Amino acid sequence: MRAMILAVLLFTAQSALGQSLVQCSPAQGDILRATLDQAKSQTIKAASAVADTPDYARWFGTYAQGNAETVRATLKGVVQAIRGGGVSLQCDDAAAPGCRNGEFAWVYVSEPYHIYLCPSFFDMPALSALPPGRMAPNTGTREGTLVHELSHFRSAGGTADHCYTRRLCAKMAQTAPARAITNADSYQYFTEDVTFGATRPVSGKPAPQSDR
C-alpha cells in the first residue's frame, strides 16, 4: 500500500512539475497554473458533451458521426497535451512579434505545446469566474484561449484559424461544417459554452442563474 501511495504521489508531482513557465512573474505563474488546470477539466467536460445538441450545432454545424468523432478526438488531444506535462507557457511583452496587433496568445506549430502569451491574455476573464449560465465574452476567456492554442498542434488536432469571433464562427458552422471542425476558435467557444453557457444540461455544469 505504501509503495502504491508513493507511486501516486510521484506521478502527481511529475505531472505538476512537467509544465514550464518562461519569463513569467510569480503572480502570472499562479494564474497560469490555475488556468491550465481549469482548461483541462473544462475540456474533459466538453469532450463528454459532444452529441447531437444545439451547442454542437452552433459551433460545428449539423451533427454527423464522422465530424463528431473528429471533434471529440481533438478535445481529447488537448486534454492529453495538458496531462502529459509538456505544456510550456511563455509570458511575452507587448513588443513581441505575435503581440503587436491585439493578440492574446500565439504559437508556432513546429514547437509542440509551447504557447506565447501576450500581456492582454491576463486581462481576459477566467471562465471559472463567470456567473453560471453567463455566456463567455466575444474575445473569450483564459481557459478557452489555451484550448484554442493547444488545438493548433498536430498531435492535438492540427486546427487552423479559419475564422475569429463568435458571430463569424457560428455562421461558418452553418455554411461550412467541414471547416468548422478544423477551426481553433470553434473548439474554444464550444468548450466555453458547454461548461458555463450550455443550452442543455451538461454533467458538472452549474445551474444557470437569473440576472434578475
Backbone as JSON, one array per atom type, in Angstrom:
{
  "sequence": "MRAMILAVLLFTAQSALGQSLVQCSPAQGDILRATLDQAKSQTIKAASAVADTPDYARWFGTYAQGNAETVRATLKGVVQAIRGGGVSLQCDDAAAPGCRNGEFAWVYVSEPYHIYLCPSFFDMPALSALPPGRMAPNTGTREGTLVHELSHFRSAGGTADHCYTRRLCAKMAQTAPARAITNADSYQYFTEDVTFGATRPVSGKPAPQSDR",
  "N": [[0.83, -1.2, 0.0], [1.95, 1.26, 0.85], [3.88, 1.58, -1.13], [2.27, 1.89, -3.36], [0.94, 4.29, -2.76], [3.14, 6.03, -2.7], [3.93, 5.88, -5.36], [1.76, 7.09, -6.63], [1.94, 9.68, -5.56], [4.41, 10.49, -6.6], [3.84, 10.44, -9.34], [1.93, 12.46, -9.49], [3.46, 14.69, -8.69], [5.37, 14.8, -10.73], [3.73, 15.34, -12.92], [2.77, 17.87, -12.28], [5.15, 19.33, -12.17], [5.97, 19.1, -14.74], [4.9, 21.02, -16.44], [6.05, 24.02, -17.8], [7.1, 27.38, -17.11], [7.93, 30.41, -18.65], [9.69, 33.39, -18.42], [7.76, 34.49, -16.76], [6.1, 36.25, -14.15], [5.86, 35.67, -10.56], [3.16, 36.09, -9.82], [1.85, 35.89, -12.29], [2.49, 33.27, -12.83], [0.99, 31.88, -10.89], [-1.59, 32.42, -11.79], [-1.51, 31.15, -14.29], [-1.03, 28.43, -13.73], [-3.4, 27.75, -12.4], [-5.22, 28.34, -14.44], [-4.51, 26.53, -16.46], [-5.08, 24.11, -15.24], [-7.86, 24.36, -14.91], [-8.57, 24.56, -17.59], [-8.02, 21.99, -18.5], [-9.93, 20.46, -17.02], [-12.32, 21.56, -17.99], [-12.17, 21.0, -20.7], [-12.31, 18.24, -20.68], [-14.98, 17.95, -19.87], [-16.17, 19.12, -22.09], [-15.49, 17.31, -24.14], [-16.99, 15.12, -23.35], [-19.46, 16.1, -23.82], [-19.97, 16.12, -26.5], [-22.32, 15.68, -28.83], [-25.52, 15.25, -30.48], [-26.63, 18.1, -30.21], [-27.93, 21.44, -29.52], [-25.74, 23.05, -28.82], [-23.54, 21.77, -29.97], [-24.29, 22.0, -32.67], [-24.25, 24.76, -32.98], [-21.54, 25.44, -33.1], [-20.26, 23.57, -34.71], [-21.91, 22.81, -36.76], [-24.43, 20.9, -38.59], [-25.1, 17.82, -37.05], [-22.98, 15.06, -37.52], [-21.78, 11.77, -37.55], [-19.08, 11.16, -38.21], [-17.86, 13.72, -38.23], [-18.33, 14.43, -35.58], [-16.73, 12.59, -34.25], [-14.23, 13.53, -34.97], [-14.23, 16.01, -33.67], [-14.44, 15.2, -30.98], [-12.06, 13.72, -30.74], [-10.14, 15.72, -31.12], [-10.58, 17.39, -28.89], [-9.94, 15.56, -26.88], [-7.29, 15.28, -27.51], [-6.26, 17.75, -26.75], [-6.63, 17.58, -23.99], [-4.89, 15.44, -23.41], [-2.47, 16.62, -24.07], [-2.16, 18.47, -22.0], [-2.26, 16.79, -19.76], [0.02, 15.32, -20.21], [2.1, 16.86, -19.34], [3.81, 18.47, -20.8], [3.36, 21.09, -21.54], [4.37, 24.37, -22.23], [4.51, 27.64, -21.15], [4.96, 30.89, -22.14], [5.55, 34.13, -21.07], [5.21, 36.95, -22.77], [6.18, 40.35, -23.75], [4.48, 43.38, -24.82], [5.77, 44.11, -27.12], [6.58, 41.88, -28.45], [6.81, 39.72, -31.36], [4.33, 38.41, -31.94], [2.46, 39.88, -30.58], [1.68, 42.39, -31.35], [-0.6, 43.27, -32.58], [-2.92, 43.26, -31.09], [-3.26, 40.63, -30.25], [-3.93, 37.79, -28.1], [-2.6, 35.44, -27.54], [-0.23, 33.13, -29.04], [1.22, 30.68, -31.28], [3.9, 28.58, -32.56], [3.5, 25.99, -34.72], [5.49, 24.18, -35.03], [6.71, 24.0, -32.64], [5.88, 22.08, -30.38], [3.36, 22.42, -27.99], [4.3, 24.73, -26.83], [3.39, 27.83, -25.8], [2.99, 31.2, -26.53], [2.29, 33.99, -24.62], [0.54, 37.02, -24.57], [0.53, 40.3, -22.98], [-2.17, 41.09, -22.84], [-3.54, 38.73, -22.48], [-3.74, 38.26, -19.77], [-5.61, 40.06, -19.03], [-7.96, 39.0, -19.76], [-11.09, 37.43, -18.83], [-11.4, 34.82, -16.35], [-12.82, 31.76, -17.15], [-13.92, 30.15, -15.19], [-14.63, 32.01, -13.33], [-16.81, 33.38, -14.23], [-20.29, 34.2, -13.87], [-22.48, 31.44, -13.33], [-24.07, 30.09, -16.19], [-23.77, 32.38, -17.67], [-22.84, 33.66, -20.78], [-19.65, 33.38, -22.33], [-17.45, 36.16, -23.02], [-17.09, 37.82, -26.25], [-14.41, 37.93, -26.95], [-13.42, 35.81, -25.59], [-12.04, 33.6, -23.04], [-9.49, 33.02, -20.52], [-9.03, 30.24, -20.1], [-10.33, 29.18, -22.35], [-8.78, 30.28, -24.36], [-6.34, 28.93, -24.05], [-7.17, 26.36, -24.76], [-7.81, 26.84, -27.43], [-5.23, 27.52, -28.5], [-3.7, 25.19, -27.93], [-5.03, 23.34, -29.49], [-4.07, 23.8, -32.01], [-1.71, 22.39, -32.41], [-0.32, 19.61, -34.12], [-0.43, 17.03, -32.99], [-2.48, 17.3, -31.25], [-4.74, 18.27, -32.61], [-4.38, 19.81, -34.84], [-5.58, 22.18, -35.76], [-6.76, 25.08, -37.63], [-6.91, 28.67, -38.26], [-9.61, 29.56, -39.35], [-11.62, 31.34, -38.92], [-12.48, 34.09, -36.77], [-14.03, 35.33, -33.78], [-17.27, 35.05, -32.27], [-19.59, 35.52, -33.78], [-18.83, 35.27, -36.54], [-17.76, 32.68, -36.55], [-19.9, 31.1, -35.74], [-21.55, 31.45, -37.91], [-19.99, 30.25, -39.93], [-20.1, 27.59, -39.1], [-22.63, 26.82, -39.89], [-22.57, 27.05, -42.64], [-20.23, 25.83, -43.55], [-19.43, 23.19, -42.27], [-17.34, 21.33, -42.42], [-15.06, 22.86, -42.36], [-15.41, 24.1, -39.94], [-14.94, 22.09, -38.03], [-12.25, 22.0, -38.04], [-11.36, 24.32, -37.01], [-9.84, 26.51, -34.77], [-11.01, 28.47, -33.02], [-13.63, 27.56, -32.89], [-13.51, 25.31, -31.27], [-12.7, 26.51, -28.92], [-14.96, 28.15, -28.3], [-16.99, 26.24, -28.11], [-16.1, 24.71, -25.92], [-16.15, 26.66, -23.92], [-18.89, 27.26, -23.88], [-20.3, 24.83, -23.28], [-19.47, 24.44, -20.76], [-20.15, 26.66, -19.08], [-22.15, 28.07, -20.38], [-24.06, 26.46, -21.56], [-26.92, 25.36, -23.45], [-28.29, 23.14, -22.86], [-28.56, 20.64, -20.25], [-25.44, 19.74, -18.81], [-23.25, 17.4, -17.48], [-21.78, 18.3, -14.45], [-21.86, 20.99, -14.93], [-22.62, 24.15, -13.57], [-25.88, 25.22, -12.43], [-27.85, 27.5, -14.37], [-28.13, 30.98, -13.52], [-30.44, 33.55, -12.8], [-30.36, 36.94, -13.98], [-31.96, 38.67, -12.74]],
  "CA": [[0.0, 0.0, 0.0], [2.83, 2.42, 0.88], [4.51, 1.72, -2.44], [1.27, 2.41, -4.28], [0.73, 5.7, -2.44], [4.33, 6.75, -3.13], [3.9, 5.97, -6.82], [0.75, 8.09, -6.98], [2.48, 10.99, -5.22], [5.46, 10.81, -7.55], [3.22, 10.74, -10.63], [1.3, 13.78, -9.37], [4.5, 15.71, -8.66], [5.97, 14.9, -12.05], [2.77, 15.99, -13.81], [2.73, 19.29, -11.96], [6.42, 19.95, -12.5], [6.22, 18.99, -16.16], [4.51, 22.25, -17.11], [7.09, 25.02, -17.55], [6.76, 28.79, -17.28], [9.09, 31.15, -19.14], [9.59, 34.85, -18.33], [6.52, 34.84, -16.07], [6.23, 36.67, -12.76], [5.18, 34.74, -9.65], [1.71, 36.28, -9.89], [1.4, 35.31, -13.55], [2.61, 31.82, -12.69], [-0.16, 31.39, -10.13], [-2.75, 32.48, -12.68], [-1.38, 30.18, -15.37], [-1.21, 27.07, -13.21], [-4.83, 27.57, -12.16], [-5.9, 28.37, -15.73], [-4.23, 25.29, -17.18], [-5.82, 23.06, -14.56], [-9.26, 24.54, -15.26], [-8.73, 24.25, -19.02], [-8.08, 20.53, -18.61], [-11.22, 19.99, -16.51], [-13.4, 22.02, -18.86], [-12.08, 20.29, -21.97], [-12.85, 16.9, -20.42], [-16.44, 18.1, -19.91], [-16.56, 19.4, -23.47], [-15.39, 16.06, -24.91], [-18.11, 14.25, -22.97], [-20.7, 16.75, -24.25], [-20.1, 16.05, -27.96], [-23.53, 14.92, -29.16], [-26.44, 15.98, -31.36], [-27.24, 19.11, -29.35], [-27.82, 22.81, -30.06], [-24.4, 23.59, -28.6], [-22.69, 21.21, -31.02], [-24.69, 22.57, -33.96], [-23.87, 26.17, -33.04], [-20.13, 25.64, -33.41], [-19.73, 22.6, -35.68], [-22.87, 22.55, -37.82], [-25.31, 19.74, -38.49], [-24.41, 16.68, -36.45], [-22.64, 13.9, -38.34], [-20.96, 10.92, -36.69], [-17.66, 11.32, -38.52], [-17.42, 15.03, -37.74], [-18.35, 14.4, -34.11], [-15.55, 11.84, -33.81], [-13.09, 14.43, -35.12], [-14.32, 16.99, -32.59], [-14.11, 14.53, -29.71], [-10.64, 13.37, -30.75], [-9.36, 16.94, -30.94], [-10.69, 17.79, -27.49], [-9.15, 14.61, -26.09], [-5.89, 15.59, -27.77], [-5.92, 18.89, -25.9], [-6.52, 17.05, -22.62], [-3.67, 14.65, -23.32], [-1.33, 17.54, -24.09], [-2.02, 19.03, -20.65], [-1.94, 15.7, -18.84], [1.37, 14.84, -20.47], [3.06, 17.68, -18.62], [4.78, 19.11, -21.68], [2.96, 22.44, -21.93], [5.28, 25.44, -21.84], [3.84, 28.93, -21.3], [5.93, 31.99, -22.13], [4.93, 35.44, -20.89], [5.9, 37.94, -23.6], [5.73, 41.72, -23.58], [3.65, 43.87, -25.93], [6.59, 44.32, -28.31], [6.89, 40.59, -29.06], [6.28, 39.64, -32.73], [2.94, 37.99, -32.02], [1.62, 40.65, -29.65], [1.64, 43.78, -31.79], [-1.87, 43.61, -33.23], [-4.04, 42.95, -30.22], [-3.4, 39.2, -29.97], [-3.87, 37.34, -26.71], [-1.62, 34.35, -27.47], [0.12, 32.62, -30.36], [2.11, 29.51, -31.24], [4.49, 28.0, -33.76], [3.12, 24.58, -34.66], [6.71, 23.37, -35.01], [7.18, 23.97, -31.25], [4.74, 21.48, -29.68], [2.85, 22.77, -26.67], [4.87, 25.98, -26.33], [2.43, 28.89, -26.09], [3.43, 32.55, -26.21], [1.17, 34.74, -24.07], [0.69, 38.47, -24.6], [0.02, 40.92, -21.75], [-3.63, 41.15, -22.86], [-4.08, 37.45, -22.02], [-4.02, 38.34, -18.34], [-6.77, 40.92, -18.86], [-9.16, 38.23, -20.09], [-11.71, 36.82, -17.64], [-11.3, 33.37, -16.16], [-14.13, 31.16, -17.38], [-14.43, 29.64, -13.92], [-15.08, 33.13, -12.5], [-18.03, 33.95, -14.78], [-21.51, 33.7, -13.23], [-23.02, 30.27, -14.02], [-25.07, 30.37, -17.2], [-23.41, 33.58, -18.42], [-22.03, 33.34, -21.94], [-18.31, 33.97, -22.33], [-17.37, 37.33, -23.91], [-16.71, 37.52, -27.64], [-12.97, 37.73, -27.04], [-13.08, 34.55, -24.96], [-11.56, 33.52, -21.67], [-8.13, 32.48, -20.43], [-9.05, 28.79, -20.33], [-10.69, 28.94, -23.74], [-7.64, 30.65, -25.2], [-5.37, 27.83, -24.01], [-7.74, 25.29, -25.58], [-7.62, 27.29, -28.81], [-3.83, 27.42, -28.91], [-3.25, 23.79, -27.89], [-5.65, 22.59, -30.59], [-3.3, 24.04, -33.24], [-0.6, 21.44, -32.58], [-0.75, 18.47, -34.92], [-0.73, 15.87, -32.15], [-3.73, 17.56, -30.53], [-5.85, 18.39, -33.55], [-3.92, 20.44, -36.07], [-6.59, 23.13, -36.24], [-6.32, 26.32, -38.29], [-7.7, 29.85, -37.9], [-10.47, 29.89, -40.49], [-12.44, 32.5, -38.55], [-12.4, 34.58, -35.39], [-15.24, 35.91, -33.17], [-18.42, 34.16, -32.17], [-20.54, 35.74, -34.88], [-18.34, 34.7, -37.79], [-17.56, 31.23, -36.43], [-21.23, 30.48, -35.72], [-22.01, 31.47, -39.31], [-19.24, 29.26, -40.68], [-20.58, 26.26, -38.72], [-23.84, 26.51, -40.65], [-22.3, 27.02, -44.08], [-19.06, 25.01, -43.88], [-19.08, 22.4, -41.09], [-16.05, 20.65, -42.59], [-14.05, 23.81, -41.92], [-15.63, 24.38, -38.52], [-14.33, 21.06, -37.17], [-10.8, 22.19, -38.04], [-11.15, 25.71, -36.66], [-9.47, 26.6, -33.35], [-11.98, 29.23, -32.24], [-14.84, 26.75, -32.7], [-13.27, 24.47, -30.1], [-12.7, 27.4, -27.76], [-16.31, 28.57, -27.96], [-17.75, 25.07, -27.67], [-15.66, 24.38, -24.57], [-16.66, 27.69, -23.01], [-20.35, 27.22, -23.78], [-20.83, 23.65, -22.61], [-19.07, 24.49, -19.36], [-20.9, 27.66, -18.32], [-23.24, 28.71, -21.11], [-24.78, 25.46, -22.34], [-28.37, 25.48, -23.54], [-28.86, 21.9, -22.34], [-27.78, 20.21, -19.08], [-24.18, 19.04, -19.0], [-22.77, 16.93, -16.18], [-20.74, 19.12, -13.84], [-22.06, 22.41, -15.22], [-23.5, 24.79, -12.59], [-27.19, 25.62, -12.93], [-27.9, 28.92, -14.73], [-28.71, 31.91, -12.56], [-31.1, 34.7, -13.43], [-29.76, 38.24, -13.68], [-32.93, 39.48, -12.01]],
  "C": [[0.87, 1.25, 0.0], [3.47, 2.66, -0.48], [3.54, 2.32, -3.45], [1.04, 3.89, -4.04], [1.91, 6.54, -2.91], [4.33, 6.92, -4.64], [2.92, 7.03, -7.28], [1.28, 9.49, -6.72], [3.56, 11.41, -6.21], [4.88, 11.18, -8.9], [2.6, 12.13, -10.6], [2.35, 14.88, -9.41], [5.12, 15.92, -10.04], [5.04, 15.61, -13.01], [2.75, 17.49, -13.56], [4.01, 20.0, -12.39], [6.7, 19.93, -14.0], [5.85, 20.23, -16.95], [5.57, 23.31, -16.79], [6.58, 26.42, -17.86], [8.03, 29.54, -17.66], [8.8, 32.65, -19.07], [8.31, 35.32, -17.62], [6.81, 35.25, -14.63], [5.56, 35.64, -11.86], [3.66, 34.86, -9.71], [1.15, 35.69, -11.18], [1.46, 33.79, -13.48], [1.43, 31.22, -11.95], [-1.41, 31.36, -11.01], [-2.68, 31.37, -13.72], [-1.55, 28.75, -14.9], [-2.69, 26.78, -12.97], [-5.6, 27.5, -13.48], [-5.72, 27.06, -16.48], [-5.0, 24.13, -16.55], [-7.31, 23.14, -14.89], [-9.51, 24.2, -16.73], [-8.82, 22.75, -19.23], [-9.45, 20.02, -18.18], [-12.35, 20.35, -17.46], [-13.36, 21.33, -20.22], [-12.55, 18.85, -21.83], [-14.37, 16.94, -20.49], [-16.91, 18.32, -21.34], [-16.53, 18.13, -24.32], [-16.56, 15.14, -24.61], [-19.45, 14.82, -23.44], [-20.89, 16.73, -25.76], [-21.26, 15.12, -28.3], [-24.4, 15.79, -30.06], [-27.24, 16.97, -30.52], [-27.16, 20.48, -30.01], [-26.43, 23.4, -29.9], [-23.42, 23.06, -29.64], [-23.01, 21.88, -32.35], [-24.24, 24.02, -34.09], [-22.44, 26.34, -33.51], [-19.56, 24.69, -34.45], [-20.72, 22.22, -36.77], [-23.72, 21.31, -37.57], [-24.53, 18.51, -38.02], [-24.21, 15.56, -37.47], [-21.63, 13.08, -37.54], [-19.47, 11.12, -36.95], [-17.1, 12.64, -38.02], [-17.34, 15.05, -36.22], [-17.14, 13.65, -33.57], [-14.3, 12.7, -33.92], [-13.07, 15.45, -33.99], [-13.91, 16.37, -31.26], [-12.62, 14.2, -29.63], [-9.76, 14.59, -30.54], [-9.4, 17.41, -29.5], [-9.89, 16.85, -26.59], [-7.66, 14.85, -26.3], [-5.4, 16.75, -26.94], [-5.73, 18.43, -24.45], [-5.22, 16.28, -22.44], [-2.42, 15.53, -23.32], [-1.09, 18.12, -22.7], [-1.61, 17.95, -19.67], [-0.5, 15.22, -19.0], [2.45, 15.66, -19.81], [4.05, 18.42, -19.49], [4.41, 20.51, -22.12], [3.94, 23.46, -21.37], [4.61, 26.78, -22.14], [4.85, 30.05, -21.13], [5.21, 33.32, -22.06], [5.74, 36.49, -21.65], [5.43, 39.35, -23.26], [5.02, 42.18, -24.85], [4.44, 44.07, -27.21], [6.95, 43.02, -29.02], [6.22, 40.48, -30.43], [4.8, 39.29, -32.81], [1.98, 38.79, -31.17], [1.38, 42.09, -30.1], [0.31, 44.22, -32.38], [-3.07, 43.2, -32.4], [-4.24, 41.48, -29.92], [-3.34, 38.92, -28.47], [-2.79, 36.27, -26.53], [-1.34, 33.87, -28.89], [1.08, 31.46, -30.2], [2.81, 29.34, -32.59], [4.16, 26.52, -33.7], [4.32, 23.66, -34.65], [7.32, 23.3, -33.61], [6.06, 23.41, -30.38], [4.56, 21.94, -28.24], [3.53, 23.97, -26.04], [3.95, 27.12, -26.77], [3.0, 30.23, -25.63], [2.21, 33.36, -25.77], [1.48, 36.23, -24.08], [0.15, 39.07, -23.31], [-1.51, 40.94, -21.69], [-4.28, 39.84, -22.41], [-4.51, 37.55, -20.57], [-5.16, 39.31, -18.02], [-8.07, 40.19, -19.17], [-9.78, 37.66, -18.81], [-11.39, 35.33, -17.55], [-12.7, 32.79, -16.34], [-14.75, 30.69, -16.07], [-14.96, 30.75, -13.02], [-16.37, 33.77, -13.03], [-19.25, 33.4, -14.04], [-22.05, 32.51, -14.0], [-24.13, 30.65, -14.99], [-24.76, 31.59, -18.05], [-22.51, 33.19, -19.59], [-20.67, 34.03, -21.83], [-18.29, 35.17, -23.28], [-16.85, 36.95, -25.29], [-15.22, 37.28, -27.79], [-12.52, 36.46, -26.34], [-12.57, 34.69, -23.54], [-10.13, 32.96, -21.67], [-8.11, 30.98, -20.74], [-9.35, 28.47, -21.79], [-9.54, 29.25, -24.68], [-6.58, 29.56, -25.2], [-5.87, 26.64, -24.82], [-7.53, 25.6, -27.05], [-6.19, 27.04, -29.27], [-3.34, 25.97, -28.93], [-3.83, 22.99, -29.05], [-4.9, 22.77, -31.91], [-2.24, 22.97, -33.48], [-1.1, 20.15, -33.21], [-1.15, 17.27, -34.07], [-2.0, 16.06, -31.34], [-4.91, 17.63, -31.48], [-5.46, 19.02, -34.87], [-4.91, 21.44, -36.64], [-5.94, 24.34, -36.9], [-7.17, 27.47, -37.76], [-8.52, 30.27, -39.12], [-11.33, 31.1, -40.19], [-12.14, 32.87, -37.11], [-13.76, 35.21, -35.04], [-16.41, 34.93, -33.24], [-19.36, 34.32, -33.35], [-20.08, 35.05, -36.16], [-18.19, 33.17, -37.7], [-18.89, 30.49, -36.35], [-21.8, 30.42, -37.14], [-21.3, 30.4, -40.12], [-19.72, 27.84, -40.36], [-21.8, 25.86, -39.54], [-23.57, 26.36, -42.14], [-21.15, 26.1, -44.48], [-18.63, 24.19, -42.67], [-17.74, 21.68, -41.2], [-14.89, 21.56, -42.19], [-14.18, 24.08, -40.43], [-14.94, 23.36, -37.62], [-12.81, 21.11, -37.2], [-10.44, 23.62, -37.66], [-10.93, 25.87, -35.15], [-10.5, 27.34, -32.51], [-13.25, 28.44, -31.97], [-14.7, 25.86, -31.47], [-13.26, 25.32, -28.82], [-14.13, 27.73, -27.34], [-17.17, 27.4, -27.48], [-17.39, 24.71, -26.23], [-16.19, 25.39, -23.56], [-18.17, 27.54, -22.8], [-20.86, 26.0, -23.03], [-20.45, 23.62, -21.14], [-19.95, 25.45, -18.57], [-22.09, 28.25, -19.07], [-24.1, 27.75, -21.9], [-26.28, 25.7, -22.34], [-29.07, 24.21, -23.07], [-27.99, 21.43, -21.18], [-26.52, 19.44, -19.47], [-23.67, 18.64, -17.62], [-21.64, 17.81, -15.67], [-20.89, 20.6, -14.1], [-23.0, 23.02, -14.18], [-24.82, 25.2, -13.22], [-27.18, 27.1, -13.27], [-28.56, 29.75, -13.64], [-29.32, 33.08, -13.3], [-30.39, 35.98, -13.04], [-30.71, 39.11, -12.85], [-32.95, 39.11, -10.54]]
}
